[in-house]
Short mmCIF file of C-alpha atoms in Angstrom, two decimals:
data_model
loop_
_atom_site.label_atom_id
_atom_site.label_comp_id
_atom_site.label_asym_id
_atom_site.label_seq_id
_atom_site.Cartn_x
_atom_site.Cartn_y
_atom_site.Cartn_z
CA MET A 26 -6.94 20.74 4.08
CA SER A 27 -7.15 18.59 7.20
CA VAL A 28 -10.62 17.26 8.00
CA PHE A 29 -9.65 14.26 10.12
CA PRO A 30 -7.79 14.19 13.44
CA ARG A 31 -4.28 12.80 13.64
CA ILE A 32 -3.88 9.02 13.42
CA SER A 33 -4.92 7.45 16.71
CA LEU A 34 -2.02 5.53 18.32
CA ARG A 35 -1.48 3.95 21.68
CA PRO A 36 0.28 6.49 23.94
CA GLU A 37 3.43 4.39 24.34
CA VAL A 38 3.63 3.92 20.56
CA ALA A 39 3.21 7.64 19.90
CA ASP A 40 5.92 8.45 22.46
CA TYR A 41 8.30 5.89 20.96
CA LEU A 42 7.80 7.10 17.38
CA LYS A 43 8.19 10.70 18.46
CA GLY A 44 11.47 9.85 20.17
CA VAL A 45 12.73 8.18 17.01
CA PHE A 46 11.57 11.00 14.75
CA LEU A 47 13.06 13.80 16.87
CA ASN A 48 16.61 12.52 16.48
CA LYS A 49 19.75 14.56 17.16
CA GLU A 50 20.41 15.32 13.49
CA LEU A 51 16.91 16.69 12.92
CA LEU A 52 16.90 18.76 16.11
CA ALA A 53 20.30 20.22 15.25
CA SER A 54 19.07 21.09 11.77
CA ILE A 55 15.68 22.71 12.40
CA GLY A 56 15.24 22.94 16.17
CA HIS A 57 12.85 21.23 18.56
CA GLN A 58 9.78 23.37 17.85
CA GLU A 59 9.93 22.94 14.07
CA ALA A 60 10.71 19.23 14.40
CA GLU A 61 7.69 18.77 16.67
CA ARG A 62 5.52 20.58 14.11
CA HIS A 63 6.75 18.27 11.35
CA PHE A 64 5.95 15.20 13.47
CA GLN A 65 2.40 16.35 14.21
CA THR A 66 1.88 17.21 10.53
CA LEU A 67 3.03 13.73 9.58
CA LEU A 68 0.53 12.12 11.96
CA THR A 69 -2.23 14.24 10.42
CA CYS A 70 -1.20 13.34 6.88
CA LEU A 71 -1.36 9.63 7.72
CA SER A 72 -5.08 9.85 8.52
CA HIS A 73 -5.89 11.42 5.13
CA PRO A 74 -5.94 9.78 1.71
CA PRO A 75 -3.14 10.61 -0.73
CA SER A 76 -3.77 13.26 -3.37
CA TYR A 77 -3.59 10.74 -6.21
CA SER A 78 -4.52 7.14 -6.86
CA CYS A 79 -1.55 5.45 -8.52
CA VAL A 80 -2.12 2.88 -11.25
CA ARG A 81 0.69 0.80 -12.72
CA ALA A 82 -0.03 0.22 -16.38
CA SER A 83 0.78 -3.18 -17.88
CA VAL A 84 2.86 -1.74 -20.71
CA HIS A 85 4.18 -5.22 -21.47
CA LEU A 86 0.67 -5.99 -22.77
CA ALA A 87 -0.41 -2.70 -24.36
CA PRO A 88 0.90 0.83 -25.06
CA LEU A 89 0.52 3.35 -22.22
CA ASP A 90 -1.71 5.70 -24.24
CA GLU A 91 -4.07 2.84 -25.07
CA ILE A 92 -4.32 1.80 -21.42
CA ARG A 93 -4.90 5.42 -20.42
CA ARG A 94 -7.73 5.77 -22.95
CA LYS A 95 -9.41 2.51 -21.92
CA LEU A 96 -9.10 3.35 -18.24
CA SER A 97 -10.68 6.75 -18.80
CA GLU A 98 -13.61 5.14 -20.62
CA GLU A 99 -14.16 2.61 -17.83
CA LEU A 100 -13.93 5.09 -14.96
CA LYS A 101 -16.33 7.54 -16.60
CA LYS A 102 -19.00 4.85 -16.29
CA GLN A 103 -18.86 5.23 -12.52
CA LYS A 104 -21.41 7.68 -11.17
CA CYS A 105 -19.39 9.00 -8.26
CA GLY A 106 -18.73 12.71 -7.97
CA SER A 107 -20.71 15.62 -9.37
CA GLU A 108 -21.09 16.58 -13.00
CA GLU A 109 -18.60 19.40 -12.50
CA GLU A 110 -15.85 17.00 -11.49
CA GLN A 111 -14.12 16.02 -14.72
CA LEU A 112 -12.09 12.82 -14.57
CA GLU A 113 -8.46 13.39 -15.50
CA ILE A 114 -5.73 10.80 -15.80
CA PHE A 115 -2.18 12.11 -15.73
CA LEU A 116 1.06 10.57 -16.87
CA HIS A 117 3.72 10.53 -14.17
CA PRO A 118 6.53 12.93 -15.15
CA SER A 119 9.33 10.47 -14.33
CA VAL A 120 7.97 6.95 -13.92
CA PRO A 121 7.11 5.64 -17.40
CA ASP A 122 4.44 3.08 -16.50
CA VAL A 123 2.43 5.05 -13.92
CA LEU A 124 -0.94 6.76 -14.34
CA LEU A 125 -2.22 9.17 -11.67
CA ILE A 126 -5.89 9.87 -10.94
CA PRO A 127 -6.55 12.84 -8.61
CA VAL A 128 -8.40 12.16 -5.38
CA VAL A 129 -11.03 14.91 -5.06
CA GLY A 130 -11.74 16.14 -1.57
CA PRO A 131 -12.74 16.98 0.97
CA ARG A 132 -16.07 17.55 -0.79
CA CYS A 133 -19.08 19.33 0.64
CA VAL A 134 -21.30 16.47 1.79
CA GLN A 135 -24.21 16.97 4.21
CA GLN A 136 -24.41 14.50 7.09
CA LEU A 137 -27.74 12.72 7.49
CA SER A 138 -29.63 11.58 10.56
CA SER A 139 -29.54 7.89 9.59
CA GLU A 140 -26.06 6.60 10.43
CA VAL A 141 -24.10 3.45 9.60
CA VAL A 142 -20.88 2.79 11.51
CA ALA A 143 -18.12 0.78 9.87
CA GLY A 144 -14.80 -0.51 11.19
CA ALA A 145 -11.69 1.63 10.81
CA GLN A 146 -10.23 -0.49 7.99
CA CYS A 147 -13.53 -0.33 6.12
CA GLY A 148 -13.60 3.44 6.59
CA ASN A 149 -10.06 3.70 5.23
CA ALA A 150 -11.11 1.71 2.15
CA VAL A 151 -14.07 4.03 1.54
CA LEU A 152 -11.67 6.97 1.44
CA ARG A 153 -9.81 5.17 -1.37
CA GLY A 154 -12.92 4.62 -3.48
CA ALA A 155 -14.45 1.43 -2.07
CA HIS A 156 -18.07 0.77 -1.18
CA VAL A 157 -19.05 -0.54 2.26
CA PHE A 158 -19.14 -4.33 2.35
CA ALA A 159 -21.35 -6.15 4.83
CA PRO A 160 -18.54 -7.64 7.01
CA GLY A 161 -17.25 -4.11 7.67
CA ILE A 162 -20.47 -2.79 9.18
CA LEU A 163 -20.64 -2.58 12.99
CA ALA A 164 -23.83 -0.62 13.60
CA CYS A 165 -26.87 0.51 11.61
CA PRO A 166 -30.39 1.80 12.36
CA LYS A 167 -32.92 -0.66 13.76
CA TYR A 168 -35.27 -0.34 10.80
CA MET A 169 -32.76 0.25 7.99
CA LYS A 170 -34.09 -1.14 4.70
CA VAL A 171 -32.79 -1.46 1.16
CA GLY A 172 -32.80 1.90 -0.61
CA ASP A 173 -32.35 4.04 2.51
CA VAL A 174 -29.88 6.91 2.14
CA VAL A 175 -27.44 6.82 5.07
CA SER A 176 -24.34 8.57 6.35
CA VAL A 177 -21.32 6.33 6.87
CA PHE A 178 -18.91 6.80 9.78
CA SER A 179 -15.65 5.12 10.68
CA ASP A 180 -15.17 3.76 14.21
CA VAL A 181 -11.75 5.28 14.80
CA GLU A 182 -10.92 3.59 18.10
CA GLY A 183 -12.57 0.22 17.50
CA LYS A 184 -15.03 0.54 20.39
CA CYS A 185 -18.34 0.04 18.59
CA THR A 186 -20.10 -3.23 19.40
CA ARG A 187 -21.04 -5.22 16.32
CA GLY A 188 -24.78 -5.31 15.85
CA ALA A 189 -25.47 -2.05 17.70
CA PHE A 190 -28.27 0.28 16.58
CA SER A 191 -26.13 3.38 17.04
CA PHE A 192 -22.76 4.51 18.34
CA HIS A 193 -21.84 7.68 20.21
CA GLY A 194 -18.12 7.14 20.61
CA LYS A 195 -15.31 8.63 18.54
CA LYS A 196 -16.24 8.32 14.89
CA THR A 197 -15.38 10.07 11.63
CA PHE A 198 -17.73 10.90 8.77
CA VAL A 199 -16.60 9.47 5.40
CA GLY A 200 -19.64 10.10 3.18
CA ASN A 201 -23.18 9.12 2.22
CA GLY A 202 -24.51 6.10 0.40
CA VAL A 203 -27.54 3.94 -0.37
CA ALA A 204 -28.22 0.74 1.58
CA GLU A 205 -28.22 -2.40 -0.56
CA LYS A 206 -28.96 -4.69 2.39
CA ASP A 207 -31.35 -4.25 5.28
CA ARG A 208 -30.37 -4.74 8.92
CA VAL A 209 -31.62 -8.32 9.04
CA GLY A 210 -29.62 -9.12 5.93
CA ILE A 211 -26.45 -7.82 7.61
CA PHE A 212 -26.81 -9.06 11.19
CA GLY A 213 -29.80 -11.39 11.37
CA THR A 214 -28.71 -14.43 9.39
CA GLY A 215 -26.24 -15.87 11.91
CA GLU A 216 -23.74 -16.34 9.10
CA THR A 217 -21.04 -14.16 7.58
CA VAL A 218 -22.70 -12.03 4.90
CA ARG A 219 -20.78 -11.01 1.79
CA GLY A 220 -21.28 -8.30 -0.79
CA VAL A 221 -21.87 -4.56 -0.81
CA ALA A 222 -24.12 -3.35 2.01
CA VAL A 223 -23.89 0.40 1.32
CA ARG A 224 -23.06 1.75 -2.13
CA MET A 225 -21.28 5.07 -1.70
CA THR A 226 -22.89 7.87 -3.74
CA GLU A 227 -21.42 10.93 -2.00
CA PRO A 228 -18.01 10.05 -0.55
CA LEU A 229 -16.22 12.78 1.35
CA TYR A 230 -13.18 12.05 -0.82
CA TRP A 231 -13.92 10.96 -4.37
CA SER A 232 -11.63 8.30 -5.73
CA PRO A 233 -12.67 5.84 -8.44
CA SER A 234 -13.29 2.22 -7.59
CA PHE A 235 -10.99 -0.15 -9.46
CA ASP A 236 -12.92 -3.31 -8.61
CA GLY A 237 -13.04 -5.29 -11.86
CA VAL A 238 -11.69 -2.39 -13.95
CA LEU A 239 -9.21 -3.56 -16.64
CA PRO A 240 -7.75 -6.19 -14.28
CA HIS A 241 -4.94 -7.20 -16.65
CA LEU A 242 -4.01 -3.67 -17.79
CA ALA A 243 -4.40 -1.44 -14.71
CA PHE A 244 -2.85 -2.54 -11.42
CA LEU A 245 -3.57 -0.37 -8.37
CA GLN A 246 -0.27 0.03 -6.53
CA ASN A 247 1.35 2.62 -4.25
CA LEU A 248 3.84 4.82 -6.08
CA PRO A 249 6.86 3.91 -3.88
CA SER A 250 6.19 0.25 -4.63
CA VAL A 251 6.34 0.96 -8.36
CA VAL A 252 9.52 3.01 -7.99
CA VAL A 253 11.23 0.03 -6.32
CA GLY A 254 11.04 -2.03 -9.50
CA HIS A 255 12.64 0.72 -11.57
CA VAL A 256 15.41 1.25 -9.01
CA LEU A 257 16.18 -2.47 -9.03
CA GLY A 258 16.61 -2.18 -12.79
CA PRO A 259 15.98 -5.79 -13.94
CA ARG A 260 16.92 -6.66 -17.51
CA PRO A 261 15.55 -9.29 -19.91
CA GLY A 262 17.15 -12.69 -19.39
CA GLU A 263 18.24 -12.11 -15.80
CA ARG A 264 17.38 -14.23 -12.77
CA ILE A 265 15.78 -12.17 -9.98
CA LEU A 266 14.86 -13.12 -6.42
CA ASP A 267 12.01 -11.41 -4.53
CA MET A 268 12.48 -12.49 -0.91
CA CYS A 269 9.17 -11.33 0.61
CA ALA A 270 6.91 -11.31 -2.40
CA ALA A 271 3.25 -11.53 -1.35
CA PRO A 272 0.86 -10.35 -2.65
CA GLY A 273 3.06 -10.18 -5.74
CA GLY A 274 2.73 -6.61 -7.00
CA LYS A 275 6.48 -5.96 -7.12
CA THR A 276 7.16 -9.48 -8.38
CA CYS A 277 4.87 -8.95 -11.35
CA HIS A 278 6.33 -5.52 -12.02
CA ILE A 279 9.85 -6.96 -12.12
CA ALA A 280 8.73 -9.61 -14.60
CA ALA A 281 7.04 -6.96 -16.75
CA LEU A 282 10.16 -4.76 -16.73
CA MET A 283 12.11 -7.80 -17.94
CA GLU A 284 9.60 -8.14 -20.80
CA ASP A 285 8.71 -11.52 -19.26
CA GLN A 286 12.09 -12.85 -20.36
CA GLY A 287 14.21 -14.54 -17.71
CA GLU A 288 13.12 -15.81 -14.32
CA VAL A 289 11.65 -14.17 -11.24
CA VAL A 290 11.57 -16.37 -8.13
CA ALA A 291 9.04 -15.17 -5.55
CA LEU A 292 9.25 -16.36 -1.94
CA ASP A 293 6.95 -15.88 1.02
CA ARG A 294 6.80 -17.83 4.26
CA ILE A 295 3.00 -17.66 4.65
CA ARG A 296 1.36 -20.39 2.59
CA ASN A 297 -2.05 -18.72 2.38
CA LYS A 298 -0.46 -15.74 0.61
CA MET A 299 0.99 -17.81 -2.19
CA GLU A 300 -2.36 -17.93 -3.96
CA LEU A 301 -2.39 -14.11 -4.09
CA ILE A 302 0.92 -14.16 -5.94
CA ARG A 303 -0.32 -16.78 -8.38
CA GLN A 304 -3.56 -14.87 -8.99
CA ASN A 305 -1.70 -11.67 -9.83
CA VAL A 306 0.74 -13.51 -12.07
CA GLU A 307 -2.13 -15.10 -13.97
CA LYS A 308 -4.10 -11.84 -14.15
CA LEU A 309 -1.14 -9.98 -15.64
CA GLN A 310 -0.40 -12.82 -18.08
CA LEU A 311 3.18 -13.44 -16.95
CA ARG A 312 5.09 -16.68 -17.53
CA SER A 313 8.50 -15.95 -16.03
CA VAL A 314 7.46 -16.05 -12.34
CA LYS A 315 7.97 -19.07 -10.06
CA ALA A 316 6.53 -18.86 -6.54
CA PHE A 317 7.60 -20.92 -3.50
CA CYS A 318 6.48 -20.96 0.12
CA PHE A 319 9.76 -20.60 2.01
CA ASN A 320 11.41 -18.77 4.91
CA SER A 321 13.78 -16.32 3.23
CA THR A 322 16.06 -16.11 6.26
CA LYS A 323 17.29 -19.54 5.12
CA VAL A 324 17.38 -18.82 1.40
CA ILE A 325 21.15 -19.38 0.96
CA SER A 326 22.91 -22.68 1.59
CA ASP A 327 26.50 -23.66 0.83
CA ASP A 328 25.43 -27.31 0.76
CA ILE A 329 23.46 -26.98 -2.48
CA ILE A 330 25.26 -28.19 -5.59
CA GLY A 331 24.12 -27.23 -9.08
CA ASN A 332 21.07 -25.24 -10.14
CA ALA A 333 18.27 -25.77 -7.65
CA GLU A 334 14.67 -25.52 -8.88
CA GLY A 335 13.43 -24.31 -5.52
CA PRO A 336 14.90 -22.87 -2.33
CA PRO A 337 17.33 -22.95 -0.67
CA PHE A 338 19.80 -21.81 -3.33
CA PRO A 339 23.58 -21.86 -3.59
CA PRO A 340 25.44 -18.54 -3.34
CA GLU A 341 25.60 -16.29 -6.40
CA SER A 342 22.45 -17.77 -7.93
CA TYR A 343 20.79 -14.47 -8.83
CA ASP A 344 21.62 -11.32 -10.76
CA ARG A 345 19.53 -9.07 -8.53
CA VAL A 346 17.62 -9.43 -5.27
CA LEU A 347 14.71 -7.44 -3.88
CA LEU A 348 13.97 -7.38 -0.17
CA ASP A 349 10.88 -5.46 0.80
CA ALA A 350 10.95 -6.67 4.38
CA PRO A 351 7.80 -6.97 6.52
CA CYS A 352 7.04 -3.80 8.47
CA SER A 353 4.33 -2.22 10.58
CA GLY A 354 2.60 -0.63 7.59
CA LEU A 355 2.07 2.62 9.48
CA GLY A 356 2.95 4.55 6.33
CA GLN A 357 -0.09 3.24 4.46
CA ARG A 358 -2.68 5.97 3.92
CA PRO A 359 -5.31 6.69 4.93
CA ASN A 360 -4.89 5.20 8.37
CA MET A 361 -7.02 6.81 11.06
CA ALA A 362 -6.11 4.45 13.85
CA SER A 363 -3.65 1.75 14.81
CA THR A 364 -4.20 -0.56 17.76
CA TRP A 365 -0.71 -2.02 17.56
CA SER A 366 1.25 -2.32 20.79
CA LEU A 367 4.80 -1.08 21.18
CA LYS A 368 5.96 -4.70 21.38
CA GLU A 369 4.39 -5.40 17.99
CA ILE A 370 5.89 -2.26 16.44
CA CYS A 371 9.36 -3.16 17.74
CA SER A 372 9.15 -6.78 16.57
CA TYR A 373 9.97 -5.92 12.96
CA PRO A 374 13.58 -4.60 13.03
CA PRO A 375 15.01 -7.95 14.24
CA LEU A 376 13.18 -9.77 11.45
CA GLN A 377 14.34 -7.20 8.91
CA ARG A 378 17.93 -7.60 10.04
CA SER A 379 17.78 -11.39 9.86
CA LEU A 380 16.42 -11.21 6.31
CA PHE A 381 19.11 -8.74 5.35
CA ARG A 382 21.84 -11.00 6.70
CA ALA A 383 20.49 -13.93 4.69
CA VAL A 384 22.08 -12.61 1.50
CA ARG A 385 25.37 -10.92 0.83
CA THR A 386 24.03 -7.79 -0.84
CA VAL A 387 20.46 -6.77 -1.41
CA TYR A 388 18.41 -3.75 -2.31
CA CYS A 389 16.13 -3.09 0.65
CA THR A 390 13.21 -0.70 0.83
CA LEU A 391 11.47 0.59 3.93
CA LEU A 392 8.68 2.92 2.95
CA SER A 393 7.49 4.59 6.16
CA PRO A 394 9.22 7.51 7.92
CA LEU A 395 7.92 5.95 11.14
CA ASP A 396 9.71 2.61 10.73
CA GLY A 397 12.25 3.49 13.42
CA GLY A 398 15.12 3.24 10.95
CA GLY A 399 16.51 0.10 12.58
CA ALA A 400 17.07 -2.02 9.49
CA ARG A 401 18.06 1.00 7.41
CA ILE A 402 20.80 1.95 9.86
CA LYS A 403 22.01 -1.65 10.07
CA ALA A 404 22.03 -1.89 6.28
CA ARG A 405 24.49 0.96 6.05
CA ARG A 406 27.00 -1.11 8.03
CA HIS A 407 27.10 -3.86 5.39
CA PRO A 408 30.03 -3.54 2.96
CA GLY A 409 29.03 -2.46 -0.55
CA VAL A 410 25.57 -1.25 0.46
CA GLN A 411 24.53 2.36 0.01
CA HIS A 412 21.39 4.01 1.29
CA VAL A 413 19.37 5.64 -1.50
CA HIS A 414 16.59 8.07 -0.64
CA VAL A 415 14.10 8.40 -3.48
CA ASP A 416 11.36 10.95 -2.86
CA ALA A 417 8.32 9.42 -4.53
CA GLY A 418 5.96 12.18 -3.63
CA GLY A 419 5.47 15.65 -2.25
CA GLU A 420 3.14 16.88 0.45
CA ARG A 421 0.26 14.46 1.06
CA GLY A 422 1.40 12.22 -1.77
CA ALA A 423 0.97 14.85 -4.46
CA GLY A 424 4.37 14.89 -6.05
CA GLY A 425 6.58 12.75 -8.17
CA LEU A 426 10.16 11.81 -8.69
CA GLY A 427 12.41 14.59 -9.79
CA PRO A 428 14.03 13.90 -13.18
CA SER A 429 17.38 13.26 -11.50
CA HIS A 430 16.14 10.71 -8.97
CA LEU A 431 15.72 7.59 -11.08
CA PRO A 432 19.10 7.81 -12.87
CA ARG A 433 20.86 8.32 -9.53
CA ALA A 434 19.00 5.42 -7.97
CA HIS A 435 19.79 3.22 -10.97
CA ALA A 436 23.47 4.02 -10.64
CA VAL A 437 23.54 2.86 -7.03
CA ALA A 438 21.26 -0.12 -7.65
CA SER A 439 23.49 -1.43 -10.44
CA GLY A 440 26.37 -1.67 -7.99
CA ALA A 441 24.49 -2.58 -4.84
CA SER A 442 21.88 -5.03 -6.07
CA ARG A 443 24.27 -7.62 -7.47
CA TRP A 444 24.40 -10.72 -5.36
CA GLY A 445 27.91 -11.98 -4.81
#
């Protein structure tokens, strides 16, 4: 059921993406009218949360059933949702370390007269189970005090002025909550205020909050990101390179799949992100990961002799390589609005291609159907590289991998992920 409008994009971006999506092959297959319908449906799906929250279980630390039981106990302590809504945690039918928690919604929630307006990113987070933190609030009533029950809206187009008393522009209702800070506490201090400002009690979409919940056993991660690790197929004792690793979710998964035996080298060119990798490695109790701040387009050098501790590395240094190249992120859901320009959207394919050329053969994943296909098409031209499509979900993120998908992907990955 669609309750939100389609994702808001700049007109030139929408036209560009539509032109890419309505390619000759698709039009020849289903016709222009049906292709147009699929495109509009896709834009609508992007503004809604997925049907499930995906949790990667740290099965290298505890059995899956034990993690499932502990997670159920922790989440039942949360007082979101009505008494009739029973929390269920499902095992994924094909991915052995994934737990799925249904996202319940849209729920029947009555809008109130007292309104709080949050930024679009904050609104997106609320739809995935978060509370409203003070930095995300743009507008609230003049006399709002602690304990007031308020309706929370998302500023879809980013036009609300911070500190306003109200906002009458384009906004989307995401649920009701209780104020934990008054207006002065949010806007009147002159300093950046931290912490929860509105605790959501009646979200339009109910999804559990994972803040502080079993941090070493339950890792919140998108299903396609988990599938990548299984497709790569790392084995204990191997040496693996993750070229664009931050914040480290896939890096840690690779290390866990290797039973923390071997070596996973994680690279990222942005120094501030390195701490995120290290935090995740420490949280998941992994010892086989080494992280370096480095530009992966220069990762290979013929001038290196012997085994280098850090980058650059000589050719044929690794058993497998993962490249999850930077992209626009338009496939992340929910995403009600993007202010990106066409220039920004089109800046990624050249970077993706340069990263791809940096190594001889690499497994590359691009997760959004709106990525433009540039790097994917270029990848097909490299000798020894095959394009594998793994469907990690059905309509609105509900589905899972068919039983045949992972074995087929493994077969290709074993031949295409070897470096050298």
